[in-house]
Coordinates of C-alpha atoms in Angstrom, one line a residue:
M1 CA 0.0 0.0 0.0
A2 CA 2.9 2.4 0.8
A3 CA 4.4 1.7 -2.6
M4 CA 1.1 2.5 -4.3
S5 CA 0.8 5.7 -2.4
T6 CA 4.3 6.7 -3.3
G7 CA 3.6 5.9 -6.9
N8 CA 0.4 7.9 -6.9
T9 CA 2.2 10.9 -5.3
G10 CA 4.9 10.7 -7.9
R11 CA 2.4 10.8 -10.7
A12 CA 0.6 13.6 -9.1
D13 CA 3.8 15.6 -8.7
T14 CA 4.7 14.9 -12.4
N15 CA 1.2 16.0 -13.5
R16 CA 1.4 19.2 -11.4
R17 CA 4.8 20.1 -12.8
R18 CA 3.6 19.4 -16.4
I19 CA 0.5 21.5 -15.9
L20 CA 2.6 24.4 -14.6
D21 CA 5.0 24.2 -17.5
V22 CA 2.3 24.0 -20.1
A23 CA 0.2 26.7 -18.3
L24 CA 3.1 29.1 -18.5
A25 CA 3.7 28.5 -22.2
E26 CA 0.0 28.8 -22.9
L27 CA -0.5 32.0 -21.0
L28 CA 2.5 33.6 -22.5
R29 CA 1.1 32.6 -25.9
D30 CA -2.5 33.6 -25.0
P31 CA -3.0 35.5 -21.8
D32 CA -6.7 34.7 -21.9
A33 CA -6.1 30.9 -22.1
S34 CA -8.8 29.1 -20.2
M35 CA -8.3 26.1 -17.8
D36 CA -9.9 23.9 -20.6
Q37 CA -7.2 25.1 -23.0
I38 CA -4.4 24.5 -20.5
A39 CA -5.8 21.0 -19.7
R40 CA -5.9 20.1 -23.4
A41 CA -2.4 21.4 -24.0
A42 CA -1.2 19.4 -21.0
G43 CA -2.9 16.2 -22.2
V44 CA -5.0 15.8 -19.1
V45 CA -8.7 16.3 -18.3
R46 CA -9.9 19.5 -16.8
R47 CA -10.7 17.7 -13.5
T48 CA -7.0 16.9 -13.2
V49 CA -6.1 20.6 -13.5
Y50 CA -8.7 21.6 -11.0
G51 CA -7.5 18.8 -8.7
H52 CA -4.2 20.7 -8.4
F53 CA -5.4 24.3 -8.7
P54 CA -8.9 25.1 -7.6
S55 CA -9.1 28.1 -9.8
R56 CA -7.4 29.9 -12.6
E57 CA -6.3 32.6 -10.1
A58 CA -4.7 29.9 -7.9
L59 CA -2.8 28.6 -11.0
V60 CA -1.6 32.1 -11.9
G61 CA -0.6 32.7 -8.3
T62 CA 1.5 29.6 -8.2
L63 CA 3.2 30.6 -11.5
V64 CA 3.9 34.0 -10.0
D65 CA 5.4 32.4 -6.9
H66 CA 7.8 30.4 -9.1
A67 CA 8.7 33.6 -11.0
V68 CA 9.5 35.4 -7.8
E69 CA 11.7 32.5 -6.7
S70 CA 13.6 32.7 -10.0
V71 CA 13.9 36.5 -9.6
A72 CA 15.3 36.1 -6.1
A73 CA 17.9 33.5 -7.2
A74 CA 18.9 35.7 -10.2
H75 CA 19.3 38.8 -8.0
A76 CA 21.4 36.9 -5.5
A77 CA 23.6 35.5 -8.3
G78 CA 24.1 38.9 -9.8
R79 CA 25.4 40.5 -6.7
E80 CA 27.3 37.5 -5.3
G81 CA 31.0 38.2 -4.6
V82 CA 30.9 41.8 -6.0
E83 CA 32.3 44.6 -3.8
D84 CA 31.5 47.6 -5.9
P85 CA 27.8 48.5 -5.3
A86 CA 27.3 50.0 -8.8
V87 CA 28.6 46.8 -10.4
A88 CA 26.5 44.7 -8.1
V89 CA 23.3 46.7 -8.9
A90 CA 24.1 46.5 -12.7
R91 CA 24.7 42.8 -12.6
S92 CA 21.7 42.0 -10.4
V93 CA 19.4 44.0 -12.8
L94 CA 20.8 42.2 -15.8
A95 CA 20.3 38.9 -14.1
V96 CA 16.8 39.7 -13.0
W97 CA 15.9 40.9 -16.4
E98 CA 16.8 37.6 -17.9
V99 CA 14.1 36.1 -15.7
A100 CA 11.7 39.0 -15.9
D101 CA 11.8 39.0 -19.7
R102 CA 10.5 35.5 -19.7
Y103 CA 7.7 36.2 -17.2
R104 CA 6.9 39.8 -18.1
I105 CA 3.5 39.1 -19.8
L106 CA 2.7 36.8 -16.8
V107 CA 3.3 39.7 -14.4
A108 CA 0.9 41.9 -16.3
L109 CA -1.6 39.1 -16.4
A110 CA -1.2 38.5 -12.6
Q111 CA -2.2 42.0 -11.9
R112 CA -5.8 40.9 -12.6
S113 CA -5.8 38.2 -10.0
V114 CA -2.9 38.5 -7.7
T115 CA -2.9 42.4 -7.5
M116 CA 0.3 44.5 -7.6
Q117 CA 0.3 44.5 -3.8
G118 CA 0.4 40.7 -3.8
I119 CA 3.3 40.8 -6.2
R120 CA 5.2 43.3 -4.1
D121 CA 4.6 41.2 -1.0
R122 CA 6.2 38.2 -2.7
L123 CA 9.2 40.4 -3.7
T124 CA 9.9 41.5 -0.1
P125 CA 13.2 39.4 0.3
V126 CA 14.5 40.8 -3.0
R127 CA 13.6 44.3 -1.9
R128 CA 15.4 43.9 1.4
A129 CA 18.6 42.8 -0.3
S130 CA 18.3 45.8 -2.7
V131 CA 17.9 48.2 0.2
E132 CA 21.0 46.9 1.9
L133 CA 23.0 47.1 -1.3
L134 CA 21.7 50.7 -2.0
R135 CA 22.4 51.7 1.6
R136 CA 26.0 50.6 1.3
G137 CA 26.4 52.4 -2.0
L138 CA 24.9 55.6 -0.5
E139 CA 27.2 55.4 2.5
D140 CA 30.3 54.8 0.4
G141 CA 29.4 57.7 -2.0
V142 CA 29.0 55.4 -5.0
F143 CA 25.4 56.5 -5.2
D144 CA 24.0 60.0 -4.8
S145 CA 20.3 60.4 -4.2
P146 CA 18.0 62.5 -2.1
L147 CA 16.0 59.4 -1.4
P148 CA 16.8 57.0 1.5
A149 CA 17.7 53.5 0.5
P150 CA 14.2 52.0 1.1
A151 CA 12.5 54.6 -1.1
L152 CA 15.2 54.3 -3.8
A153 CA 14.7 50.5 -3.8
Y154 CA 11.0 51.1 -4.3
V155 CA 11.7 53.4 -7.3
H156 CA 14.0 50.8 -8.8
E157 CA 11.4 48.1 -8.4
Q158 CA 8.7 50.3 -10.1
T159 CA 11.1 51.2 -12.8
L160 CA 11.5 47.5 -13.7
F161 CA 7.8 47.0 -13.7
A162 CA 7.3 50.0 -16.0
L163 CA 10.0 48.8 -18.4
M164 CA 8.3 45.4 -18.6
E165 CA 5.1 47.2 -19.5
A166 CA 7.0 49.3 -22.1
V167 CA 8.2 46.1 -23.8
N168 CA 4.7 44.5 -23.6
D169 CA 3.3 47.7 -25.3
G170 CA 6.0 47.6 -28.0
L171 CA 7.6 50.8 -26.8
L172 CA 11.0 49.2 -26.1
A173 CA 12.7 46.3 -27.9
A174 CA 13.1 43.3 -25.7
E175 CA 16.7 42.7 -26.8
E176 CA 17.7 46.2 -25.6
A177 CA 15.5 46.2 -22.4
G178 CA 18.0 44.5 -20.0
R179 CA 20.8 46.9 -20.7
S180 CA 18.4 49.9 -20.7
A181 CA 17.0 48.8 -17.4
A182 CA 20.4 48.5 -15.8
V183 CA 21.5 51.9 -17.0
T184 CA 18.2 53.5 -15.9
V185 CA 18.4 52.0 -12.4
L186 CA 22.0 53.2 -12.0
T187 CA 21.2 56.7 -13.1
A188 CA 18.2 56.8 -10.8
A189 CA 20.7 56.1 -8.0
G190 CA 22.8 59.1 -9.0
V191 CA 25.4 57.4 -11.2
P192 CA 26.3 59.7 -14.1
A193 CA 24.7 58.4 -17.3
S194 CA 28.0 58.1 -19.1
R195 CA 29.5 56.1 -16.3
A196 CA 26.4 53.9 -16.1
T197 CA 26.4 53.3 -19.8
E198 CA 30.1 52.4 -19.8
L199 CA 29.7 50.1 -16.8
V200 CA 26.8 48.2 -18.3
A201 CA 28.6 47.9 -21.7
K202 CA 31.6 46.3 -19.9
L203 CA 29.2 43.7 -18.5
S204 CA 27.7 42.9 -21.9
D205 CA 29.7 39.6 -22.1
W206 CA 28.8 38.6 -18.6
E207 CA 26.3 35.7 -18.6
P208 CA 23.8 36.3 -15.8
L209 CA 22.2 32.9 -16.1
T210 CA 22.8 29.6 -17.9
G211 CA 20.6 26.8 -18.9
A212 CA 17.0 27.0 -17.7
G213 CA 15.6 30.5 -17.5
R214 CA 17.3 31.8 -20.6
E215 CA 14.4 30.8 -22.8
R216 CA 12.4 33.9 -23.9
P217 CA 8.8 34.0 -25.1
T218 CA 8.1 35.1 -28.6
G219 CA 4.6 36.4 -27.9
R220 CA 4.2 40.1 -27.5
S221 CA 0.5 40.3 -26.8
R222 CA -0.6 42.3 -23.8
P223 CA -3.2 41.0 -21.4
G224 CA -6.4 42.8 -21.9
G225 CA -5.2 44.4 -25.1

């Protein structure tokens, strides 16, 4: 009986992972994809999808949680072992954008069900790390801003969300967005634009992430538009 239970659990976990993978792909392709569409694409009946996720909102919320985990890991990898706060900020933004570019349409979609406050709450650990990094930069004179570190971190966070929306709306090319985001965040912290541009250009050959997470969606549709 224990073996059967373990086997059932293994199949359930496999189904759940497949549903999440397929749901992400379907929602990036069609932000209005229904639970029926996701079930068909995953090769399961609708009841199986609802067995794991009681509602579409719960499914989107789980995908957002996974996105936030990936963002947190990328942010940590970007600043790891870097002493210069400006370089650490630039690398962390470049690393985060590699993840955010994959999930940017999902973030816009999640605003319907998770709400921006819910997304901000999920990003609290990343924000805390950013605040400490910015505080160190301000104290060392690397950054120059009238804003205290917590407010500056909030501005940076909102800037990244705004740039994701700009890409979704076709106002900014996706292939340029990561570098543009890093330069914008640095200048918002008081780094001269020429210095910020030079620093980000020097990091152009740095690979923020490898393997999973580098895949980018081709869809450009905006939820609700």
